[in-house]
Amino acid sequence: MTQTPLTEMTAWKALESHAAQMQTKHLREMFSSDPQRGERMTAEACGLFMDYSKHRIDDETLRLFQALAAESGLEDRRAAMFRGDKINVTENRAVLHTALRAPREAVIEVDGHNVVPDVHAVLDKMAAFAESIRSGAWTGYTGKPIRNVINIGIGGSDLGPVMAYEALRHYSQRELTMRFVSNVDGSDFAEAVHDLDPEETLFIVSSKTFTTLETMTNAHSARVWALGKLKHRDAVAKHFVAVSTNAGEVAKFGIDTANMFGFWDWVGGRYSMDAAIGLSTMIAIGAENFRRMLSGFHAMDEHFRTAPLQQNLPFLMGMLTVWYTSFFGAETVAVLPYDNYLKRFPAYLQQLTMESNGKHVTLDGRRVNYQTCPIFWGEPGTNGQHSFYQLIHQGTRLIPCDFIGFAHSLNPLGNHHDLLMSNVFAQAEALAFGKTAEQVKAEGTADWLVPHRTFEGNRPSSVILAEKMTPEILGQLVALYEHSVFVQGVVWQIDSFDQWGVELGKVLAVRIIPELESAVEPTLKHDSSTNALIRRYRRMRRNQA
Ligand code: F6P
């Protein structure tokens, strides 16, 4: 696929010179010259409201965003994704996470086959299973009901489930203990099971490939742990289920494929929390709430697919990320949810954004000559305020922020919620407008202290508001970021759906494992640093023994 190089596009060049002008403008001037700006530069869709007025943009910027989208073929690429074209070119795969939340009557074809009935068949099977766990009808090998559910997975087979469980905990069946094991560090598994009874514990082994080292190592340890008490191999069928695309490996592990929940190669790992990978979520919150979450995803899909670009939330969010990354030298984006239930949302977004767009080669194999994906990070407010916000306000870096807040708390408690939300509005205001030296002086501050107490402002942020944290809103929020990532990838001309960058480390680790475990001193053929580290580690291991 050959495209006009991004930096040669007319709209890109226009944005470059426009950015040079915008860099000299302050949000203070932009607001004072346009009293309607705070009302005008907003967009709303299916219950999510976004104020993007505190960004360093004007109407011309928005016009150029659209021009760049047109020149990049964004709308065609979007149609191709929704249609099931193989837009993941390096893996020759369709990218159809949107089919996972399509209504039953929809028709979406991959290689001439309508996948929607398959999606709903799996959802129905998940629902029946989830209900049997929640009701106690499914019993363990010794006849006890399941009280503990442990999802074993990593990356997209973990981050989505953990995030969604935490986000929707309010809606969860509290009698069930939900835990998540991802790290190959044995401490993760040991801590997850230390107070649990194998007779009451169900493991969901979640792995698209069913070959991932971390997950398979944890799954084997789980089987040893469970059979340590349950004694009989037949117990595996009652205490292990699998979520995978690889029936062969699932059967080899000893899990009855009747207890396997499938998905498809057109679902990327980091886009799979609403596929069967969400089984733990469904067990926790029930099938009905899970379907509510899917309806939220679908509503945002439809918004992204059909809304005009000037009101299109994922488009605006995606282009703002391109704007700061490519034209303002911003290296990171902070995602700051003012809702404790979203505490794992930034971690979830890290894989979604950075595994998708952390690429330096275009679809046609050229090295890019512009920056691509920024680093996404964040913590829930207000905790972050007492940690790293100092740097966002007065540091030397430009860090665009996404504030996410809700009108209603799920746990109303005195005036906590108003205090929480006052901080969202205050932080966005302080970042944008700062505090001038004159204002600081006028407060009687000693001259020498004035520079320290001055806030230059002009630091951009979005404020995203919704009524309250519901399954629908979670689906919308995740889909918003998914499609924002898509917009960025299209503009940067990269394949947002492969992840070759994770391969090399995996291959090298497999080579090193026997060198660490070998009883005889191995002949090492790495570089001098790696060789020395391996030798030192082996010595340290011997000493400890
Ligand atoms: O980190 C690489 C990766 O392939 C992710 O894309 C994926 O989510 C994760 O590993 C887990 O893979 P699997 O579900 O196949 O175990």
mmCIF file of N, CA, C and O in Angstrom, residues 194-280:
data_model
loop_
_atom_site.group_PDB
_atom_site.id
_atom_site.type_symbol
_atom_site.label_atom_id
_atom_site.label_comp_id
_atom_site.label_asym_id
_atom_site.label_seq_id
_atom_site.Cartn_x
_atom_site.Cartn_y
_atom_site.Cartn_z
ATOM 1 N N HIS A 194 -3.454 -17.488 48.231
ATOM 2 C CA HIS A 194 -2.969 -17.893 49.558
ATOM 3 C C HIS A 194 -4.088 -18.145 50.563
ATOM 4 O O HIS A 194 -3.963 -18.970 51.441
ATOM 5 N N ASP A 195 -5.233 -17.469 50.422
ATOM 6 C CA ASP A 195 -6.309 -17.664 51.403
ATOM 7 C C ASP A 195 -7.511 -18.379 50.778
ATOM 8 O O ASP A 195 -8.618 -18.290 51.292
ATOM 9 N N LEU A 196 -7.292 -19.048 49.647
ATOM 10 C CA LEU A 196 -8.437 -19.659 48.953
ATOM 11 C C LEU A 196 -8.429 -21.182 49.074
ATOM 12 O O LEU A 196 -7.381 -21.806 49.231
ATOM 13 N N ASP A 197 -9.620 -21.731 48.951
ATOM 14 C CA ASP A 197 -9.795 -23.174 49.017
ATOM 15 C C ASP A 197 -9.978 -23.692 47.580
ATOM 16 O O ASP A 197 -10.913 -23.267 46.889
ATOM 17 N N PRO A 198 -9.113 -24.605 47.125
ATOM 18 C CA PRO A 198 -9.249 -25.111 45.754
ATOM 19 C C PRO A 198 -10.639 -25.675 45.463
ATOM 20 O O PRO A 198 -11.108 -25.615 44.329
ATOM 21 N N GLU A 199 -11.286 -26.217 46.495
ATOM 22 C CA GLU A 199 -12.619 -26.812 46.269
ATOM 23 C C GLU A 199 -13.637 -25.776 45.810
ATOM 24 O O GLU A 199 -14.665 -26.116 45.229
ATOM 25 N N GLU A 200 -13.376 -24.502 46.133
ATOM 26 C CA GLU A 200 -14.346 -23.448 45.819
ATOM 27 C C GLU A 200 -13.820 -22.487 44.764
ATOM 28 O O GLU A 200 -14.329 -21.375 44.617
ATOM 29 N N THR A 201 -12.750 -22.893 44.061
ATOM 30 C CA THR A 201 -12.061 -21.944 43.168
ATOM 31 C C THR A 201 -12.149 -22.382 41.707
ATOM 32 O O THR A 201 -11.905 -23.544 41.387
ATOM 33 N N LEU A 202 -12.501 -21.439 40.876
ATOM 34 C CA LEU A 202 -12.542 -21.675 39.428
ATOM 35 C C LEU A 202 -11.456 -20.833 38.761
ATOM 36 O O LEU A 202 -11.332 -19.640 39.043
ATOM 37 N N PHE A 203 -10.685 -21.452 37.885
ATOM 38 C CA PHE A 203 -9.687 -20.710 37.105
ATOM 39 C C PHE A 203 -10.202 -20.523 35.675
ATOM 40 O O PHE A 203 -10.662 -21.489 35.050
ATOM 41 N N ILE A 204 -10.107 -19.289 35.209
ATOM 42 C CA ILE A 204 -10.381 -19.017 33.795
ATOM 43 C C ILE A 204 -9.023 -18.772 33.146
ATOM 44 O O ILE A 204 -8.360 -17.778 33.457
ATOM 45 N N VAL A 205 -8.600 -19.682 32.303
ATOM 46 C CA VAL A 205 -7.315 -19.481 31.635
ATOM 47 C C VAL A 205 -7.609 -18.734 30.334
ATOM 48 O O VAL A 205 -8.224 -19.279 29.411
ATOM 49 N N SER A 206 -7.201 -17.463 30.316
ATOM 50 C CA SER A 206 -7.539 -16.581 29.196
ATOM 51 C C SER A 206 -6.311 -16.308 28.360
ATOM 52 O O SER A 206 -5.375 -15.648 28.821
ATOM 53 N N SER A 207 -6.300 -16.829 27.169
ATOM 54 C CA SER A 207 -5.165 -16.574 26.287
ATOM 55 C C SER A 207 -5.597 -16.807 24.851
ATOM 56 O O SER A 207 -6.018 -17.912 24.501
ATOM 57 N N LYS A 208 -5.488 -15.768 24.066
ATOM 58 C CA LYS A 208 -5.887 -15.898 22.664
ATOM 59 C C LYS A 208 -5.126 -17.052 22.011
ATOM 60 O O LYS A 208 -5.705 -17.902 21.364
ATOM 61 N N THR A 209 -3.820 -17.079 22.241
ATOM 62 C CA THR A 209 -2.987 -18.090 21.584
ATOM 63 C C THR A 209 -2.881 -19.384 22.377
ATOM 64 O O THR A 209 -2.580 -20.436 21.828
ATOM 65 N N PHE A 210 -3.071 -19.311 23.669
ATOM 66 C CA PHE A 210 -2.857 -20.421 24.606
ATOM 67 C C PHE A 210 -1.420 -20.936 24.553
ATOM 68 O O PHE A 210 -1.142 -22.103 24.807
ATOM 69 N N THR A 211 -0.503 -20.050 24.218
ATOM 70 C CA THR A 211 0.911 -20.429 24.214
ATOM 71 C C THR A 211 1.748 -19.416 24.997
ATOM 72 O O THR A 211 2.959 -19.599 25.116
ATOM 73 N N THR A 212 1.128 -18.365 25.505
ATOM 74 C CA THR A 212 1.895 -17.299 26.152
ATOM 75 C C THR A 212 2.578 -17.827 27.417
ATOM 76 O O THR A 212 1.928 -18.431 28.279
ATOM 77 N N LEU A 213 3.893 -17.597 27.473
ATOM 78 C CA LEU A 213 4.721 -18.181 28.541
ATOM 79 C C LEU A 213 4.164 -17.900 29.934
ATOM 80 O O LEU A 213 4.003 -18.811 30.758
ATOM 81 N N GLU A 214 3.863 -16.651 30.203
ATOM 82 C CA GLU A 214 3.403 -16.261 31.547
ATOM 83 C C GLU A 214 2.110 -16.986 31.904
ATOM 84 O O GLU A 214 1.973 -17.566 32.986
ATOM 85 N N THR A 215 1.168 -16.952 30.967
ATOM 86 C CA THR A 215 -0.154 -17.517 31.246
ATOM 87 C C THR A 215 -0.083 -19.030 31.395
ATOM 88 O O THR A 215 -0.679 -19.608 32.311
ATOM 89 N N MET A 216 0.671 -19.684 30.513
ATOM 90 C CA MET A 216 0.719 -21.145 30.593
ATOM 91 C C MET A 216 1.477 -21.585 31.850
ATOM 92 O O MET A 216 1.110 -22.579 32.485
ATOM 93 N N THR A 217 2.501 -20.822 32.238
ATOM 94 C CA THR A 217 3.229 -21.173 33.474
ATOM 95 C C THR A 217 2.290 -21.036 34.674
ATOM 96 O O THR A 217 2.225 -21.927 35.538
ATOM 97 N N ASN A 218 1.547 -19.936 34.729
ATOM 98 C CA ASN A 218 0.603 -19.753 35.838
ATOM 99 C C ASN A 218 -0.501 -20.803 35.808
ATOM 100 O O ASN A 218 -0.934 -21.299 36.857
ATOM 101 N N ALA A 219 -0.965 -21.148 34.596
ATOM 102 C CA ALA A 219 -2.044 -22.142 34.492
ATOM 103 C C ALA A 219 -1.556 -23.504 34.994
ATOM 104 O O ALA A 219 -2.282 -24.211 35.703
ATOM 105 N N HIS A 220 -0.319 -23.873 34.663
ATOM 106 C CA HIS A 220 0.213 -25.152 35.154
ATOM 107 C C HIS A 220 0.354 -25.125 36.676
ATOM 108 O O HIS A 220 0.010 -26.105 37.352
ATOM 109 N N SER A 221 0.819 -23.997 37.208
ATOM 110 C CA SER A 221 0.938 -23.912 38.672
ATOM 111 C C SER A 221 -0.438 -23.983 39.323
ATOM 112 O O SER A 221 -0.599 -24.564 40.405
ATOM 113 N N ALA A 222 -1.424 -23.401 38.656
ATOM 114 C CA ALA A 222 -2.793 -23.445 39.200
ATOM 115 C C ALA A 222 -3.298 -24.884 39.229
ATOM 116 O O ALA A 222 -3.934 -25.318 40.192
ATOM 117 N N ARG A 223 -2.977 -25.622 38.185
ATOM 118 C CA ARG A 223 -3.435 -27.017 38.144
ATOM 119 C C ARG A 223 -2.763 -27.835 39.254
ATOM 120 O O ARG A 223 -3.424 -28.612 39.946
ATOM 121 N N VAL A 224 -1.470 -27.600 39.445
ATOM 122 C CA VAL A 224 -0.764 -28.304 40.530
ATOM 123 C C VAL A 224 -1.394 -27.931 41.872
ATOM 124 O O VAL A 224 -1.682 -28.790 42.714
ATOM 125 N N TRP A 225 -1.643 -26.637 42.061
ATOM 126 C CA TRP A 225 -2.238 -26.162 43.327
ATOM 127 C C TRP A 225 -3.622 -26.791 43.552
ATOM 128 O O TRP A 225 -3.921 -27.293 44.640
ATOM 129 N N ALA A 226 -4.441 -26.787 42.507
ATOM 130 C CA ALA A 226 -5.803 -27.305 42.661
ATOM 131 C C ALA A 226 -5.779 -28.815 42.906
ATOM 132 O O ALA A 226 -6.438 -29.317 43.831
ATOM 133 N N LEU A 227 -4.969 -29.531 42.108
ATOM 134 C CA LEU A 227 -4.965 -30.990 42.249
ATOM 135 C C LEU A 227 -4.256 -31.429 43.528
ATOM 136 O O LEU A 227 -4.477 -32.539 44.023
ATOM 137 N N GLY A 228 -3.455 -30.527 44.081
ATOM 138 C CA GLY A 228 -2.814 -30.810 45.372
ATOM 139 C C GLY A 228 -3.866 -31.158 46.415
ATOM 140 O O GLY A 228 -3.661 -32.018 47.273
ATOM 141 N N LYS A 229 -5.012 -30.513 46.345
ATOM 142 C CA LYS A 229 -6.069 -30.831 47.307
ATOM 143 C C LYS A 229 -7.145 -31.739 46.696
ATOM 144 O O LYS A 229 -7.647 -32.643 47.356
ATOM 145 N N LEU A 230 -7.453 -31.483 45.438
ATOM 146 C CA LEU A 230 -8.579 -32.225 44.845
ATOM 147 C C LEU A 230 -8.161 -33.623 44.371
ATOM 148 O O LEU A 230 -9.005 -34.469 44.101
ATOM 149 N N LYS A 231 -6.850 -33.817 44.273
ATOM 150 C CA LYS A 231 -6.239 -35.135 44.008
ATOM 151 C C LYS A 231 -6.522 -35.732 42.620
ATOM 152 O O LYS A 231 -5.628 -36.240 41.988
ATOM 153 N N HIS A 232 -7.725 -35.671 42.133
ATOM 154 C CA HIS A 232 -8.044 -36.415 40.916
ATOM 155 C C HIS A 232 -8.026 -35.532 39.669
ATOM 156 O O HIS A 232 -8.575 -34.429 39.684
ATOM 157 N N ARG A 233 -7.428 -36.043 38.583
ATOM 158 C CA ARG A 233 -7.330 -35.276 37.332
ATOM 159 C C ARG A 233 -8.689 -34.825 36.803
ATOM 160 O O ARG A 233 -8.812 -33.809 36.141
ATOM 161 N N ASP A 234 -9.740 -35.608 37.107
ATOM 162 C CA ASP A 234 -11.078 -35.243 36.623
ATOM 163 C C ASP A 234 -11.539 -33.901 37.197
ATOM 164 O O ASP A 234 -12.460 -33.269 36.659
ATOM 165 N N ALA A 235 -10.911 -33.487 38.292
ATOM 166 C CA ALA A 235 -11.305 -32.217 38.930
ATOM 167 C C ALA A 235 -11.044 -31.024 38.011
ATOM 168 O O ALA A 235 -11.696 -29.982 38.124
ATOM 169 N N VAL A 236 -10.070 -31.203 37.080
ATOM 170 C CA VAL A 236 -9.724 -30.089 36.175
ATOM 171 C C VAL A 236 -10.980 -29.589 35.447
ATOM 172 O O VAL A 236 -11.201 -28.382 35.299
ATOM 173 N N ALA A 237 -11.814 -30.510 35.019
ATOM 174 C CA ALA A 237 -13.006 -30.135 34.238
ATOM 175 C C ALA A 237 -13.955 -29.239 35.029
ATOM 176 O O ALA A 237 -14.682 -28.431 34.450
ATOM 177 N N LYS A 238 -13.948 -29.372 36.361
ATOM 178 C CA LYS A 238 -14.870 -28.580 37.176
ATOM 179 C C LYS A 238 -14.243 -27.279 37.669
ATOM 180 O O LYS A 238 -14.929 -26.395 38.170
ATOM 181 N N HIS A 239 -12.922 -27.176 37.561
ATOM 182 C CA HIS A 239 -12.242 -26.013 38.148
ATOM 183 C C HIS A 239 -11.455 -25.187 37.140
ATOM 184 O O HIS A 239 -10.870 -24.172 37.520
ATOM 185 N N PHE A 240 -11.457 -25.624 35.877
ATOM 186 C CA PHE A 240 -10.732 -24.860 34.849
ATOM 187 C C PHE A 240 -11.613 -24.694 33.620
ATOM 188 O O PHE A 240 -12.153 -25.682 33.103
ATOM 189 N N VAL A 241 -11.720 -23.468 33.155
ATOM 190 C CA VAL A 241 -12.307 -23.232 31.839
ATOM 191 C C VAL A 241 -11.308 -22.377 31.058
ATOM 192 O O VAL A 241 -10.397 -21.787 31.648
ATOM 193 N N ALA A 242 -11.482 -22.328 29.746
ATOM 194 C CA ALA A 242 -10.519 -21.598 28.922
ATOM 195 C C ALA A 242 -11.226 -20.586 28.034
ATOM 196 O O ALA A 242 -12.371 -20.812 27.614
ATOM 197 N N VAL A 243 -10.530 -19.494 27.791
ATOM 198 C CA VAL A 243 -10.979 -18.531 26.789
ATOM 199 C C VAL A 243 -9.846 -18.425 25.786
ATOM 200 O O VAL A 243 -8.734 -18.034 26.149
ATOM 201 N N SER A 244 -10.100 -18.820 24.563
ATOM 202 C CA SER A 244 -9.001 -18.893 23.600
ATOM 203 C C SER A 244 -9.513 -19.010 22.174
ATOM 204 O O SER A 244 -10.695 -19.279 21.946
ATOM 205 N N THR A 245 -8.580 -18.833 21.226
ATOM 206 C CA THR A 245 -8.900 -19.141 19.836
ATOM 207 C C THR A 245 -8.265 -20.479 19.442
ATOM 208 O O THR A 245 -8.399 -20.916 18.306
ATOM 209 N N ASN A 246 -7.565 -21.118 20.391
ATOM 210 C CA ASN A 246 -6.729 -22.273 20.045
ATOM 211 C C ASN A 246 -7.229 -23.546 20.753
ATOM 212 O O ASN A 246 -6.714 -23.936 21.806
ATOM 213 N N ALA A 247 -8.229 -24.191 20.144
ATOM 214 C CA ALA A 247 -8.859 -25.365 20.769
ATOM 215 C C ALA A 247 -7.846 -26.501 20.985
ATOM 216 O O ALA A 247 -7.906 -27.200 22.005
ATOM 217 N N GLY A 248 -6.909 -26.637 20.059
ATOM 218 C CA GLY A 248 -5.927 -27.721 20.154
ATOM 219 C C GLY A 248 -5.113 -27.624 21.439
ATOM 220 O O GLY A 248 -4.980 -28.598 22.198
ATOM 221 N N GLU A 249 -4.587 -26.422 21.706
ATOM 222 C CA GLU A 249 -3.756 -26.241 22.910
ATOM 223 C C GLU A 249 -4.600 -26.338 24.177
ATOM 224 O O GLU A 249 -4.126 -26.819 25.213
ATOM 225 N N VAL A 250 -5.848 -25.888 24.097
ATOM 226 C CA VAL A 250 -6.732 -25.960 25.270
ATOM 227 C C VAL A 250 -6.938 -27.429 25.646
ATOM 228 O O VAL A 250 -6.827 -27.821 26.820
ATOM 229 N N ALA A 251 -7.195 -28.267 24.632
ATOM 230 C CA ALA A 251 -7.406 -29.692 24.892
ATOM 231 C C ALA A 251 -6.134 -30.322 25.449
ATOM 232 O O ALA A 251 -6.183 -31.125 26.393
ATOM 233 N N LYS A 252 -4.974 -29.920 24.886
ATOM 234 C CA LYS A 252 -3.698 -30.476 25.368
ATOM 235 C C LYS A 252 -3.479 -30.173 26.844
ATOM 236 O O LYS A 252 -2.948 -30.976 27.590
ATOM 237 N N PHE A 253 -3.920 -29.000 27.259
ATOM 238 C CA PHE A 253 -3.766 -28.618 28.674
ATOM 239 C C PHE A 253 -4.646 -29.479 29.576
ATOM 240 O O PHE A 253 -4.394 -29.631 30.765
ATOM 241 N N GLY A 254 -5.686 -30.066 28.986
ATOM 242 C CA GLY A 254 -6.572 -30.922 29.780
ATOM 243 C C GLY A 254 -7.923 -30.299 30.060
ATOM 244 O O GLY A 254 -8.711 -30.828 30.841
ATOM 245 N N ILE A 255 -8.188 -29.161 29.426
ATOM 246 C CA ILE A 255 -9.506 -28.546 29.619
ATOM 247 C C ILE A 255 -10.436 -29.064 28.527
ATOM 248 O O ILE A 255 -10.088 -29.047 27.340
ATOM 249 N N ASP A 256 -11.600 -29.532 28.951
ATOM 250 C CA ASP A 256 -12.613 -30.015 28.017
ATOM 251 C C ASP A 256 -13.012 -28.840 27.108
ATOM 252 O O ASP A 256 -13.377 -27.771 27.600
ATOM 253 N N THR A 257 -12.940 -29.027 25.790
ATOM 254 C CA THR A 257 -13.247 -27.895 24.904
ATOM 255 C C THR A 257 -14.729 -27.495 24.991
ATOM 256 O O THR A 257 -15.119 -26.437 24.525
ATOM 257 N N ALA A 258 -15.540 -28.332 25.633
ATOM 258 C CA ALA A 258 -16.927 -27.908 25.914
ATOM 259 C C ALA A 258 -16.907 -26.727 26.899
ATOM 260 O O ALA A 258 -17.838 -25.920 26.945
ATOM 261 N N ASN A 259 -15.845 -26.648 27.676
ATOM 262 C CA ASN A 259 -15.698 -25.539 28.631
ATOM 263 C C ASN A 259 -14.745 -24.474 28.099
ATOM 264 O O ASN A 259 -14.045 -23.800 28.852
ATOM 265 N N MET A 260 -14.705 -24.370 26.805
ATOM 266 C CA MET A 260 -13.869 -23.331 26.183
ATOM 267 C C MET A 260 -14.790 -22.291 25.541
ATOM 268 O O MET A 260 -15.800 -22.629 24.938
ATOM 269 N N PHE A 261 -14.413 -21.047 25.708
ATOM 270 C CA PHE A 261 -15.183 -19.941 25.144
ATOM 271 C C PHE A 261 -14.296 -19.314 24.079
ATOM 272 O O PHE A 261 -13.196 -18.842 24.378
ATOM 273 N N GLY A 262 -14.785 -19.333 22.854
ATOM 274 C CA GLY A 262 -13.905 -18.970 21.749
ATOM 275 C C GLY A 262 -14.005 -17.519 21.328
ATOM 276 O O GLY A 262 -14.950 -16.813 21.667
ATOM 277 N N PHE A 263 -13.003 -17.079 20.629
ATOM 278 C CA PHE A 263 -13.112 -15.845 19.847
ATOM 279 C C PHE A 263 -12.276 -16.020 18.588
ATOM 280 O O PHE A 263 -11.965 -17.163 18.234
ATOM 281 N N TRP A 264 -11.956 -14.978 17.916
ATOM 282 C CA TRP A 264 -11.500 -15.128 16.537
ATOM 283 C C TRP A 264 -10.248 -14.296 16.264
ATOM 284 O O TRP A 264 -9.967 -13.333 16.988
ATOM 285 N N ASP A 265 -9.548 -14.640 15.188
ATOM 286 C CA ASP A 265 -8.286 -13.927 14.930
ATOM 287 C C ASP A 265 -8.506 -12.473 14.531
ATOM 288 O O ASP A 265 -7.573 -11.681 14.514
ATOM 289 N N TRP A 266 -9.752 -12.092 14.257
ATOM 290 C CA TRP A 266 -10.015 -10.692 13.912
ATOM 291 C C TRP A 266 -10.287 -9.829 15.161
ATOM 292 O O TRP A 266 -10.682 -8.671 15.062
ATOM 293 N N VAL A 267 -10.056 -10.426 16.334
ATOM 294 C CA VAL A 267 -10.129 -9.644 17.584
ATOM 295 C C VAL A 267 -8.715 -9.534 18.127
ATOM 296 O O VAL A 267 -8.113 -10.532 18.525
ATOM 297 N N GLY A 268 -8.168 -8.328 18.155
ATOM 298 C CA GLY A 268 -6.829 -8.139 18.724
ATOM 299 C C GLY A 268 -6.889 -8.321 20.238
ATOM 300 O O GLY A 268 -7.909 -8.015 20.871
ATOM 301 N N GLY A 269 -5.793 -8.803 20.829
ATOM 302 C CA GLY A 269 -5.777 -9.037 22.276
ATOM 303 C C GLY A 269 -6.214 -7.812 23.064
ATOM 304 O O GLY A 269 -7.026 -7.892 23.994
ATOM 305 N N ARG A 270 -5.708 -6.649 22.691
ATOM 306 C CA ARG A 270 -6.013 -5.424 23.456
ATOM 307 C C ARG A 270 -7.392 -4.868 23.121
ATOM 308 O O ARG A 270 -7.789 -3.835 23.658
ATOM 309 N N TYR A 271 -8.076 -5.529 22.204
ATOM 310 C CA TYR A 271 -9.438 -5.114 21.830
ATOM 311 C C TYR A 271 -10.442 -6.209 22.203
ATOM 312 O O TYR A 271 -11.509 -6.292 21.614
ATOM 313 N N SER A 272 -10.076 -7.036 23.201
ATOM 314 C CA SER A 272 -10.870 -8.254 23.405
ATOM 315 C C SER A 272 -11.664 -8.279 24.707
ATOM 316 O O SER A 272 -12.263 -9.292 25.031
ATOM 317 N N MET A 273 -11.686 -7.189 25.466
ATOM 318 C CA MET A 273 -12.365 -7.274 26.772
ATOM 319 C C MET A 273 -13.863 -7.492 26.636
ATOM 320 O O MET A 273 -14.515 -7.919 27.583
ATOM 321 N N ASP A 274 -14.403 -7.207 25.451
ATOM 322 C CA ASP A 274 -15.833 -7.446 25.263
ATOM 323 C C ASP A 274 -16.091 -8.734 24.479
ATOM 324 O O ASP A 274 -17.225 -9.058 24.163
ATOM 325 N N ALA A 275 -15.019 -9.482 24.180
ATOM 326 C CA ALA A 275 -15.177 -10.843 23.646
ATOM 327 C C ALA A 275 -15.245 -11.793 24.849
ATOM 328 O O ALA A 275 -15.422 -11.362 25.987
ATOM 329 N N ALA A 276 -15.047 -13.084 24.605
ATOM 330 C CA ALA A 276 -15.089 -14.049 25.707
ATOM 331 C C ALA A 276 -14.038 -13.755 26.774
ATOM 332 O O ALA A 276 -14.173 -14.196 27.916
ATOM 333 N N ILE A 277 -13.003 -12.976 26.408
ATOM 334 C CA ILE A 277 -12.005 -12.566 27.405
ATOM 335 C C ILE A 277 -12.702 -11.849 28.572
ATOM 336 O O ILE A 277 -12.196 -11.813 29.687
ATOM 337 N N GLY A 278 -13.873 -11.328 28.325
ATOM 338 C CA GLY A 278 -14.654 -10.677 29.396
ATOM 339 C C GLY A 278 -15.445 -11.656 30.249
ATOM 340 O O GLY A 278 -16.313 -11.238 31.022
ATOM 341 N N LEU A 279 -15.142 -12.960 30.166
ATOM 342 C CA LEU A 279 -15.938 -13.930 30.948
ATOM 343 C C LEU A 279 -15.918 -13.612 32.443
ATOM 344 O O LEU A 279 -16.948 -13.670 33.119
ATOM 345 N N SER A 280 -14.742 -13.254 32.959
ATOM 346 C CA SER A 280 -14.677 -12.937 34.406
ATOM 347 C C SER A 280 -15.550 -11.720 34.708
ATOM 348 O O SER A 280 -16.215 -11.661 35.756
#
